[in-house]
Tab-separated table of C-alpha atoms and ligand atoms in Angstrom:
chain	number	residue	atom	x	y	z
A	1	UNK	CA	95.944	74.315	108.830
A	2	UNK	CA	98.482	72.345	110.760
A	3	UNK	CA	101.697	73.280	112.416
A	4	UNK	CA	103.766	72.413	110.068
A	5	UNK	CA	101.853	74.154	106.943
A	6	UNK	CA	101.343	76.903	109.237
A	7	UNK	CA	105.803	76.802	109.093
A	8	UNK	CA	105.495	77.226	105.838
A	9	UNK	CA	103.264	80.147	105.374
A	10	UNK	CA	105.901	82.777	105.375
A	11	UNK	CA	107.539	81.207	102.607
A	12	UNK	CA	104.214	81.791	100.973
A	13	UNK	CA	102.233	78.653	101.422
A	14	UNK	CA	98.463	79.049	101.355
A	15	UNK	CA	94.961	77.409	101.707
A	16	UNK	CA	94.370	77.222	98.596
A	17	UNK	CA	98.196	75.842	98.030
A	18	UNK	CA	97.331	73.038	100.524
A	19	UNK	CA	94.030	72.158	98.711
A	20	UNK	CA	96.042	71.610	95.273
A	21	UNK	CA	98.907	69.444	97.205
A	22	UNK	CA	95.947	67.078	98.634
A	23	UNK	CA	96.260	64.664	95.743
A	24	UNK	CA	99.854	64.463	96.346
A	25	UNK	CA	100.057	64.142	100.084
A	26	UNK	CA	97.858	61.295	99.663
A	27	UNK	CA	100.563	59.782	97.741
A	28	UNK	CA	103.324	60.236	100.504
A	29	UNK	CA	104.724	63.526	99.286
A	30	UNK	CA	105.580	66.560	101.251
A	31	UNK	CA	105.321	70.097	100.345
A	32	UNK	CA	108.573	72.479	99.794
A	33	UNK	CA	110.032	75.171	97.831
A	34	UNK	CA	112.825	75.455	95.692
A	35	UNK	CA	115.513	78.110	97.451
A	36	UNK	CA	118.677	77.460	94.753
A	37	UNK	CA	118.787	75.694	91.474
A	38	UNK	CA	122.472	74.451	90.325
A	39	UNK	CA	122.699	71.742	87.533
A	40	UNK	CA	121.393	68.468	88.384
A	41	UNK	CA	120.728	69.679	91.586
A	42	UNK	CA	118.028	72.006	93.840
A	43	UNK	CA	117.605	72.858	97.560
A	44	UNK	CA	114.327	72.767	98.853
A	45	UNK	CA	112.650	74.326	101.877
A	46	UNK	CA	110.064	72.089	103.513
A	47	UNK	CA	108.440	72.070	107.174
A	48	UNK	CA	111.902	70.223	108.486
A	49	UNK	CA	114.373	73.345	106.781
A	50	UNK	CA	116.357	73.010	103.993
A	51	UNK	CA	117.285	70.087	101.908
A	52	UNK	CA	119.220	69.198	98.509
A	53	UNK	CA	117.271	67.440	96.236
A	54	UNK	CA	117.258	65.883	93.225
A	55	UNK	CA	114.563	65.087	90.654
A	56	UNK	CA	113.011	61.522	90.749
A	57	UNK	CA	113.424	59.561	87.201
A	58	UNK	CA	110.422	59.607	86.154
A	59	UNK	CA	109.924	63.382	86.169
A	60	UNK	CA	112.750	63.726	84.282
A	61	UNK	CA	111.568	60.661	82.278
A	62	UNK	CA	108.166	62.323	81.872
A	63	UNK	CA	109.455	66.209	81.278
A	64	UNK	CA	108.881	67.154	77.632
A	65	UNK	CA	110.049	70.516	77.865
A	66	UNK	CA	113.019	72.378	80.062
A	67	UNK	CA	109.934	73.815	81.377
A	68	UNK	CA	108.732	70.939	83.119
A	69	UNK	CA	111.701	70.647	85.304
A	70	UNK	CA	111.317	72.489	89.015
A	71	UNK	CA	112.612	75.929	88.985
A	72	UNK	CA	113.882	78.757	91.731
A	73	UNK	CA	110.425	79.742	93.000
A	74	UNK	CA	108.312	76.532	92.422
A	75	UNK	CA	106.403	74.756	94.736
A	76	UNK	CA	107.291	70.759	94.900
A	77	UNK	CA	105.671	68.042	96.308
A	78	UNK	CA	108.977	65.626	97.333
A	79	UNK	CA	110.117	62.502	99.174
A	80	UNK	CA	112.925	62.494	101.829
A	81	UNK	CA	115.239	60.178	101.352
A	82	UNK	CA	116.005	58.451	104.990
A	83	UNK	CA	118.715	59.072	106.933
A	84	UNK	CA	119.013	63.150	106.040
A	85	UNK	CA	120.297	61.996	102.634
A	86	UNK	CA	118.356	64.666	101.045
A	87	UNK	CA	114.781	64.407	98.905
A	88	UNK	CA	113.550	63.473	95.831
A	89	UNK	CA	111.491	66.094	93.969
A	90	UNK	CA	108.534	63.745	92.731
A	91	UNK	CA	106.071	66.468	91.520
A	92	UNK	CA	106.157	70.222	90.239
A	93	UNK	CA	102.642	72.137	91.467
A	94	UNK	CA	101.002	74.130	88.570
A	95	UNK	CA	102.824	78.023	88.702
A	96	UNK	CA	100.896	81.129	89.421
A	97	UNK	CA	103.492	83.201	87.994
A	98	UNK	CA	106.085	82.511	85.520
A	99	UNK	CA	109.632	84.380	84.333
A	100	UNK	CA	110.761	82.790	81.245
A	101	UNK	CA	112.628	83.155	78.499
A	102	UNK	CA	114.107	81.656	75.265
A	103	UNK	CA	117.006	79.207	75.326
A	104	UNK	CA	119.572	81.148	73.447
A	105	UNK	CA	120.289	78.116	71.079
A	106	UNK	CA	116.218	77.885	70.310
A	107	UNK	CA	113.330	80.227	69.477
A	108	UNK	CA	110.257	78.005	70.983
A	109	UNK	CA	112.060	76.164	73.864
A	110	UNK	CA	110.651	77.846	76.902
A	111	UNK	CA	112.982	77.854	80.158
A	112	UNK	CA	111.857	79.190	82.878
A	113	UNK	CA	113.723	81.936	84.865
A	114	UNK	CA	111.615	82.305	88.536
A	115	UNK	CA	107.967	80.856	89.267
A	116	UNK	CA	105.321	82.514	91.602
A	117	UNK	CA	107.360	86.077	91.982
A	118	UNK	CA	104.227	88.436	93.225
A	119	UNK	CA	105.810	91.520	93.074
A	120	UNK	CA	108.432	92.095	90.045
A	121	UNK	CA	110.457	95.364	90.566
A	122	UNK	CA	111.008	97.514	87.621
A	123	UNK	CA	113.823	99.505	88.481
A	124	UNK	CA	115.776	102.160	86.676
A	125	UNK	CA	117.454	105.324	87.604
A	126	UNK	CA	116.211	109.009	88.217
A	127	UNK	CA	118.757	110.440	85.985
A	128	UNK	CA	118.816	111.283	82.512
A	129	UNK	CA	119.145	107.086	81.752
A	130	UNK	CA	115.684	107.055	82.077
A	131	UNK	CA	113.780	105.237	79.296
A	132	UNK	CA	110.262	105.214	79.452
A	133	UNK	CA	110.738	102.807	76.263
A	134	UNK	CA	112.844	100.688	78.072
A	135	UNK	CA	110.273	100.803	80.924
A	136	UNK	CA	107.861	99.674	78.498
A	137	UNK	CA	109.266	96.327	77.627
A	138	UNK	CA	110.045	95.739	81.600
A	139	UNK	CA	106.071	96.233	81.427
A	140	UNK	CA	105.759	94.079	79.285
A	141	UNK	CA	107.671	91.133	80.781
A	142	UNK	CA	106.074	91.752	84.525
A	143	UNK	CA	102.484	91.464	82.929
A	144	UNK	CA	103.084	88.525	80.806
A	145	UNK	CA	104.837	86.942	84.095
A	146	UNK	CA	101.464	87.304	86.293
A	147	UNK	CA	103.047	89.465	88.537
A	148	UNK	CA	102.516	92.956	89.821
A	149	UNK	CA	104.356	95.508	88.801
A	150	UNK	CA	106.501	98.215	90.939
A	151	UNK	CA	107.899	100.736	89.478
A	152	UNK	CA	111.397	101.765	91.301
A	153	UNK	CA	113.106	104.843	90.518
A	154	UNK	CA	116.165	104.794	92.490
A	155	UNK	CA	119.581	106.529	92.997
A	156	UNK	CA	116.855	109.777	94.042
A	157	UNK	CA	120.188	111.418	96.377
A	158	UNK	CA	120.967	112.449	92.437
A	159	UNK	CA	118.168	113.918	91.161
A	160	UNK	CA	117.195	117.759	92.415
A	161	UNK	CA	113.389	116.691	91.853
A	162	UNK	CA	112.066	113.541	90.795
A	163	UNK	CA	108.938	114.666	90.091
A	164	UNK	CA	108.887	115.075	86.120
A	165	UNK	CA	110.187	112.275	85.921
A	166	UNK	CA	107.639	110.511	88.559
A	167	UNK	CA	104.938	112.051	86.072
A	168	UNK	CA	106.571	111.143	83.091
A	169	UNK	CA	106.748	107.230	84.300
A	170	UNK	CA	103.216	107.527	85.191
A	171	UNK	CA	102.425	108.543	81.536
A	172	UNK	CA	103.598	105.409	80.266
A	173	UNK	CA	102.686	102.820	83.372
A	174	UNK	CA	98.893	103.779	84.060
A	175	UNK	CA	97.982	102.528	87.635
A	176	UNK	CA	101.084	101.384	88.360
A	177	UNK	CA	102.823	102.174	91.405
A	178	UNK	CA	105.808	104.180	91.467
A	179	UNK	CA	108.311	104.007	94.330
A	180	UNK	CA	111.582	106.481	94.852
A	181	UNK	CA	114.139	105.323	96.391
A	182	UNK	CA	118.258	105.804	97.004
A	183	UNK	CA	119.775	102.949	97.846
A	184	UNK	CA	122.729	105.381	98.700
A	185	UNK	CA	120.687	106.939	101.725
A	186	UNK	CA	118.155	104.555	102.079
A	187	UNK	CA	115.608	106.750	100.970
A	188	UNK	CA	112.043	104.797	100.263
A	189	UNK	CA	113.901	101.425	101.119
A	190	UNK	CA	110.700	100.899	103.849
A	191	UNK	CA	107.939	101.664	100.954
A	192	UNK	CA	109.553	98.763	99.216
A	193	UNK	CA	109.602	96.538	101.412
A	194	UNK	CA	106.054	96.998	102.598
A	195	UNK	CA	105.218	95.126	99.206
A	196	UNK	CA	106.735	92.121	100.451
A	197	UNK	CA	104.833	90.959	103.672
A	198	UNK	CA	105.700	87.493	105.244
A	199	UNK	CA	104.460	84.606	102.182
A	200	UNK	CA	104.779	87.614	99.418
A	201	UNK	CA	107.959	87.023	96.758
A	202	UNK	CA	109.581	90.123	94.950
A	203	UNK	CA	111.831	90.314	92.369
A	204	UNK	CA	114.202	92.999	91.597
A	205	UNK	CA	114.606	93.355	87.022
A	206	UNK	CA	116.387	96.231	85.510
A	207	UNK	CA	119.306	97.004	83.528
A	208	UNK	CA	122.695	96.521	84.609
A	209	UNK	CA	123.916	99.378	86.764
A	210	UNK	CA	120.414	100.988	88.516
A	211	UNK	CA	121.604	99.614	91.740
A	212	UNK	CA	119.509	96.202	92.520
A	213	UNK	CA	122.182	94.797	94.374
A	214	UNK	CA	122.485	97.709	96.487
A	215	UNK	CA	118.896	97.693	96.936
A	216	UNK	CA	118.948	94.050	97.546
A	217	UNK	CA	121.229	94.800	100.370
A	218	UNK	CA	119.568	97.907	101.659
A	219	UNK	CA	116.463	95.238	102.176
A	220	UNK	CA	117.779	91.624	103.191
A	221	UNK	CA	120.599	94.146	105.438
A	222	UNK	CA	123.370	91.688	107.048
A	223	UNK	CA	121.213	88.509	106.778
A	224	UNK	CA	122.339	87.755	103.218
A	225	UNK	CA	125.448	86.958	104.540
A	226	UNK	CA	124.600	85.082	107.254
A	227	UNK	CA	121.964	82.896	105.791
A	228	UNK	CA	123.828	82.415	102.454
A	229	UNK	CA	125.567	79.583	103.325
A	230	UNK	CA	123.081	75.951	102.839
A	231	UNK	CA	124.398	72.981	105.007
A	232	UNK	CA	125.604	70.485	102.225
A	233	UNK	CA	125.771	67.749	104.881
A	234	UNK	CA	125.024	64.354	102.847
A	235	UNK	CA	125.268	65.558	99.725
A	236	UNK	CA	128.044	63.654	98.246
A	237	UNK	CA	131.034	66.809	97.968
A	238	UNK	CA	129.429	68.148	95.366
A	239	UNK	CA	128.435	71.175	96.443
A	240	UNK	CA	130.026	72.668	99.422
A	241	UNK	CA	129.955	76.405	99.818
A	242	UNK	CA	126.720	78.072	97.839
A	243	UNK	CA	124.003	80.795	98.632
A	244	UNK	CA	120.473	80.161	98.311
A	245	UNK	CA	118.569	82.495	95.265
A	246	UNK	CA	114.880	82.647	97.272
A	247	UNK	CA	116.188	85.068	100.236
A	248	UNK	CA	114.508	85.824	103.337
A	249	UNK	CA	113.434	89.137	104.204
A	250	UNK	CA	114.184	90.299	108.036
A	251	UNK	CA	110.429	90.976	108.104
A	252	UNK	CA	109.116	88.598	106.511
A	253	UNK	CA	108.664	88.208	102.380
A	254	UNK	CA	111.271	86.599	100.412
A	255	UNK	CA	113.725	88.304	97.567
A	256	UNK	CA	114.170	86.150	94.363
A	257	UNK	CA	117.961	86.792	93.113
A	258	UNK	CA	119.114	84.465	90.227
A	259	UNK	CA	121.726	84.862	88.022
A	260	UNK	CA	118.562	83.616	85.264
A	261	UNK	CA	116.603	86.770	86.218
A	262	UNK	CA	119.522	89.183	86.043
A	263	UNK	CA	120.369	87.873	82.420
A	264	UNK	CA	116.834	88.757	81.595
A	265	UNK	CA	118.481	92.229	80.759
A	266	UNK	CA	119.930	91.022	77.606
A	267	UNK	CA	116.328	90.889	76.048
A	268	UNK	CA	116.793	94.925	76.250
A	269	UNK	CA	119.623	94.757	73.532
A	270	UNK	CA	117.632	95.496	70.422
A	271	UNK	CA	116.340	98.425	72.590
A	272	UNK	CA	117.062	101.877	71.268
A	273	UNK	CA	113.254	103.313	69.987
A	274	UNK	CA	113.431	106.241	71.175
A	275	UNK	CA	115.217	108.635	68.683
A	276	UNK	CA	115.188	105.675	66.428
A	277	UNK	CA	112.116	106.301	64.608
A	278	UNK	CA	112.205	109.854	64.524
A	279	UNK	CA	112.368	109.432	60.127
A	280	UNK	CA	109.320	107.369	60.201
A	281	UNK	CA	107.454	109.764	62.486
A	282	UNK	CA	108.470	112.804	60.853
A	283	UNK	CA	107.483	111.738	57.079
A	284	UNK	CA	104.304	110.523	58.768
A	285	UNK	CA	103.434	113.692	59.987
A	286	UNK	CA	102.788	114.522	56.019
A	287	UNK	CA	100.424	112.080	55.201
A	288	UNK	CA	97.293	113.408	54.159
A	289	UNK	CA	95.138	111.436	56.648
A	290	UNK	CA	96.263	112.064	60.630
A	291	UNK	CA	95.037	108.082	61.204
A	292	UNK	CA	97.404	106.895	58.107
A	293	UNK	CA	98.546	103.662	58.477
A	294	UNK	CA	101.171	103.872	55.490
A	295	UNK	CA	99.226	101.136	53.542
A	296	UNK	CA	97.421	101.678	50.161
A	297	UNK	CA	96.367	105.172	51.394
A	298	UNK	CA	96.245	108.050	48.986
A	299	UNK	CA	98.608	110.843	49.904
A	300	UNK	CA	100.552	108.663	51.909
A	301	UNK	CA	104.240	110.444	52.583
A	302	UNK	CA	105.706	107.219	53.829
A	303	UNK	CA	104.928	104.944	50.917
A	304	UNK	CA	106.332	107.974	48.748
A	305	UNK	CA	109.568	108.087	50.304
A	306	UNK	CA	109.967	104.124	50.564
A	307	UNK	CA	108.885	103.960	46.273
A	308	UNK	CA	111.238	106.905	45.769
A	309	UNK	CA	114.145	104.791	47.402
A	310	UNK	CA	114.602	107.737	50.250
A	311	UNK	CA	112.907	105.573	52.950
A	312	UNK	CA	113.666	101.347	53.589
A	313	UNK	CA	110.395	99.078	53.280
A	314	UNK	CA	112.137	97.443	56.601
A	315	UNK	CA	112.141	100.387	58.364
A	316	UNK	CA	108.150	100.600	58.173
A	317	UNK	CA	108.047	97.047	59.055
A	318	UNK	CA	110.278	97.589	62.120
A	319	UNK	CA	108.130	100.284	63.362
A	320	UNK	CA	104.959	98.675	62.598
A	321	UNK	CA	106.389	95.927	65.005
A	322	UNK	CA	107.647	98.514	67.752
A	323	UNK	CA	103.543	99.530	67.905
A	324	UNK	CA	101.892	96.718	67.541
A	325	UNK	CA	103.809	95.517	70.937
A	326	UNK	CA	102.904	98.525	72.171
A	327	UNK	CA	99.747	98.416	71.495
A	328	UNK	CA	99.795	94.338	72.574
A	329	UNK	CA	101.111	95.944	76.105
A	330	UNK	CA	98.436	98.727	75.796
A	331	UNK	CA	96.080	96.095	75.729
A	332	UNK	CA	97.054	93.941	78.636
A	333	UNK	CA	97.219	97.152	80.674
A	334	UNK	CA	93.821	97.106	79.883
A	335	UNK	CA	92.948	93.927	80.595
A	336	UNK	CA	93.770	94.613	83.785
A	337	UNK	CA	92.500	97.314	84.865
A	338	UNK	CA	89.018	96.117	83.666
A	339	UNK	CA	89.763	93.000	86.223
A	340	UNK	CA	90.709	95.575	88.898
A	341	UNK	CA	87.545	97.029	88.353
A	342	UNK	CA	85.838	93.627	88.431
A	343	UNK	CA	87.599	92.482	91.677
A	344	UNK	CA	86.408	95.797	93.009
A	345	UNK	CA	82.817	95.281	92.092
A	346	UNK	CA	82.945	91.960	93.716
A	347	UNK	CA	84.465	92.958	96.993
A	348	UNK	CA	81.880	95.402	96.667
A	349	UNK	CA	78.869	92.892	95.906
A	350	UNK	CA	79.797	90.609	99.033
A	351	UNK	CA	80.623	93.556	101.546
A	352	UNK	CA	77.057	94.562	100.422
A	353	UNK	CA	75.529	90.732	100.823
A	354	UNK	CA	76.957	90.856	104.455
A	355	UNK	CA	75.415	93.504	105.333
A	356	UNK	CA	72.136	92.836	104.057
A	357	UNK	CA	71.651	89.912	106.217
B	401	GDP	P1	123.000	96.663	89.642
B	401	GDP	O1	123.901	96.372	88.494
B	401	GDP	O2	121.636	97.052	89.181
B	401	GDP	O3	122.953	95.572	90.667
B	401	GDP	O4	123.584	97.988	90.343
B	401	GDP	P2	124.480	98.117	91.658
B	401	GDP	O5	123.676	97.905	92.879
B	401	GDP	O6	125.711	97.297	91.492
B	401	GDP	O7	124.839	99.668	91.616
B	401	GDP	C1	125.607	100.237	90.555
B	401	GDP	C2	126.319	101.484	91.073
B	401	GDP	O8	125.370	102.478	91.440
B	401	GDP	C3	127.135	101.202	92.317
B	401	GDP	O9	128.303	101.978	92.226
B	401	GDP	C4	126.265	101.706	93.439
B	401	GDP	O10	127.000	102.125	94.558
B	401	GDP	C5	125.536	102.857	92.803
B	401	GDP	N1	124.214	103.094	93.375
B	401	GDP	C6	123.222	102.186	93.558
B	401	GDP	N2	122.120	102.771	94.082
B	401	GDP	C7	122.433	104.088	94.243
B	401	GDP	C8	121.710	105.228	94.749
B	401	GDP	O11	120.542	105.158	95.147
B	401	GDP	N3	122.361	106.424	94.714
B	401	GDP	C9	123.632	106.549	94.261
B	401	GDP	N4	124.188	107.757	94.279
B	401	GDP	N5	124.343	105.503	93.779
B	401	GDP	C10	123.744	104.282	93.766
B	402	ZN	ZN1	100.908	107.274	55.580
């Protein structure tokens, strides 16, 4: 690897990064990551530092989808335009990981929040806020992202003894991690951070109020301030005092802090399962068969109540929903643990090949 990919390793570039961009070096482009998105405009970070940049017309010409367009996280194969005027972003490389979420005024238009976070976050509180239902859906969005989940439990200078809760969270989150922390004290702050070594990208999700900006502090420490501001020489007034979203780590890994991924929260607002269903459940618990699943069984206490009028058909359908995306995260948490296992075995199958010879 040359110098100046070598430059860009701790902003996570790899070998396998620099095989993809081959097609596109050959055709003049260089290799950088988006830092800050604003509209109409990004700043990259290439081998030379930062640059704005803007997106060539025939990407934008070419982009079906909002998805297609570069976003905080991505890596970008672009021109420099001479004289320090900036780049052109020519070329978006294919994501490992992906944030996304709806456009509010659409159901199927896909926008994407953060590309290629490795670590997401999952933070909530060790007081009695804690919902492992909640937690469940933050799951959910980390696994359908790509990334790896942490769980955080923070604000622990509150809580007498975290661990029910710790085993309560592990109930619910089989083999993932679980970190404690107090952003107050600084409490588990280093534990974090060793999940963000130089070239790894975290991000911080949880609702409004569990303290990730104080942990994002606690981590990035006074260098948020000082590295906030992006030189806007050259780029036409526009933009003159900003702070970049992809944020270095004193050690190392980088911090992805968007206003997209803290409005990610809002998906939480038809949240509320937990005592919610308690009807359902209860009138369940009299059907005649323990594996009922309220349908055309005999006996069945639920379709009872909903033909006697005491019980709404929607309210079975709503709970049907809540468990099959359970079940749907159920599922992808065993997905992967059966390709943890694989990887495993692998590691295991070419430690043993070594050896043999
Ligand atoms: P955010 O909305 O998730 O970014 O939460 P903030 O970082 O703004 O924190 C919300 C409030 O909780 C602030 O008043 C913080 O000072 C406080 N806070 C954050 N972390 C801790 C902690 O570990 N312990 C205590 N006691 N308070 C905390
Ligand atoms: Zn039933």
């Amino acid at each position: 690897m040359s110098e100046v990919m070598s430059s860009l390793r701790p902003l996570g570039w790899s070998d396998q990064l620099e095989t993809e961009f081959e097609p596109l070096r050959a055709d003049g482009l260089a290799p950088a990551r988006v830092v800050a998105q604003y509209r109409g405009a990004y700043v990259v970070h290439g081998a030379g530092g930062e640059a704005w940049a803007e997106i060539s017309g025939r990407l934008r010409h070419e982009a079906t989808t909002p998805a297609d367009f570069p976003a905080v996280g991505d890596w970008v194969g672009v021109r420099l335009r001479p004289e320090g005027d900036g780049a052109v972003v020519h070329s978006v490389l294919p994501r490992r990981t992906v944030f996304s979420r709806k456009t509010p005024w659409t159901e199927t238009v896909e926008q994407v929040v953060a590309a290629n976070v490795d670590v997401a976050f999952l933070v909530t509180t060790l007081t009695d806020e804690l919902s492992t239902r909640r937690l469940e859906r933050y799951l959910t969005t980390a696994w359908e992202s790509g990334a790896e989940p942490v769980i955080v439990l923070n604000k622990a200078d509150l809580c007498a003894d975290p661990l029910p809760f710790v085993a309560e969270v592990e109930a619910v989150a089989i083999a993932v991690p679980v970190v404690v922390t107090s952003a107050e004290t600084g409490a588990g702050v280093e534990e974090l951070r060793a999940w963000l070594p130089p070239g790894r990208t975290g991000a911080l999700l949880g609702s409004s109020g569990v303290g990730k900006s104080s942990l994002v502090n606690q981590l990035v420490g006074e260098e948020r301030q000082l590295t906030r501001e992006i030189r806007s020489d050259g780029v036409r007034g526009r933009h003159t005092t900003t702070h970049r979203e992809l944020v270095p780590l004193p050690d190392g890994g980088l911090l992805l802090d968007t206003p997209g991924m803290r409005e990610l929260q809002l998906w939480e607002a038809d949240d509320g399962f937990d005592a919610t269903f308690q009807d359902v459940a209860a009138l369940a618990a009299d059907c005649r068969f323990t594996d009922c699943a309220h349908e055309t069984e005999p006996g069945c206490a639920v379709q009872e109540a909903i033909a006697e009028g005491t019980l709404a058909g929607e309210r079975l359908q709503s709970y049907r929903k809540l468990q099959s995306e359970l079940a749907h995260l159920e599922r992808r948490l065993d997905k992967r643990l059966r390709a943890e296992e694989r990887k495993k075995w692998r590691t295991f199958a070419r430690s043993r090949r070594k050896t043999a010879w």
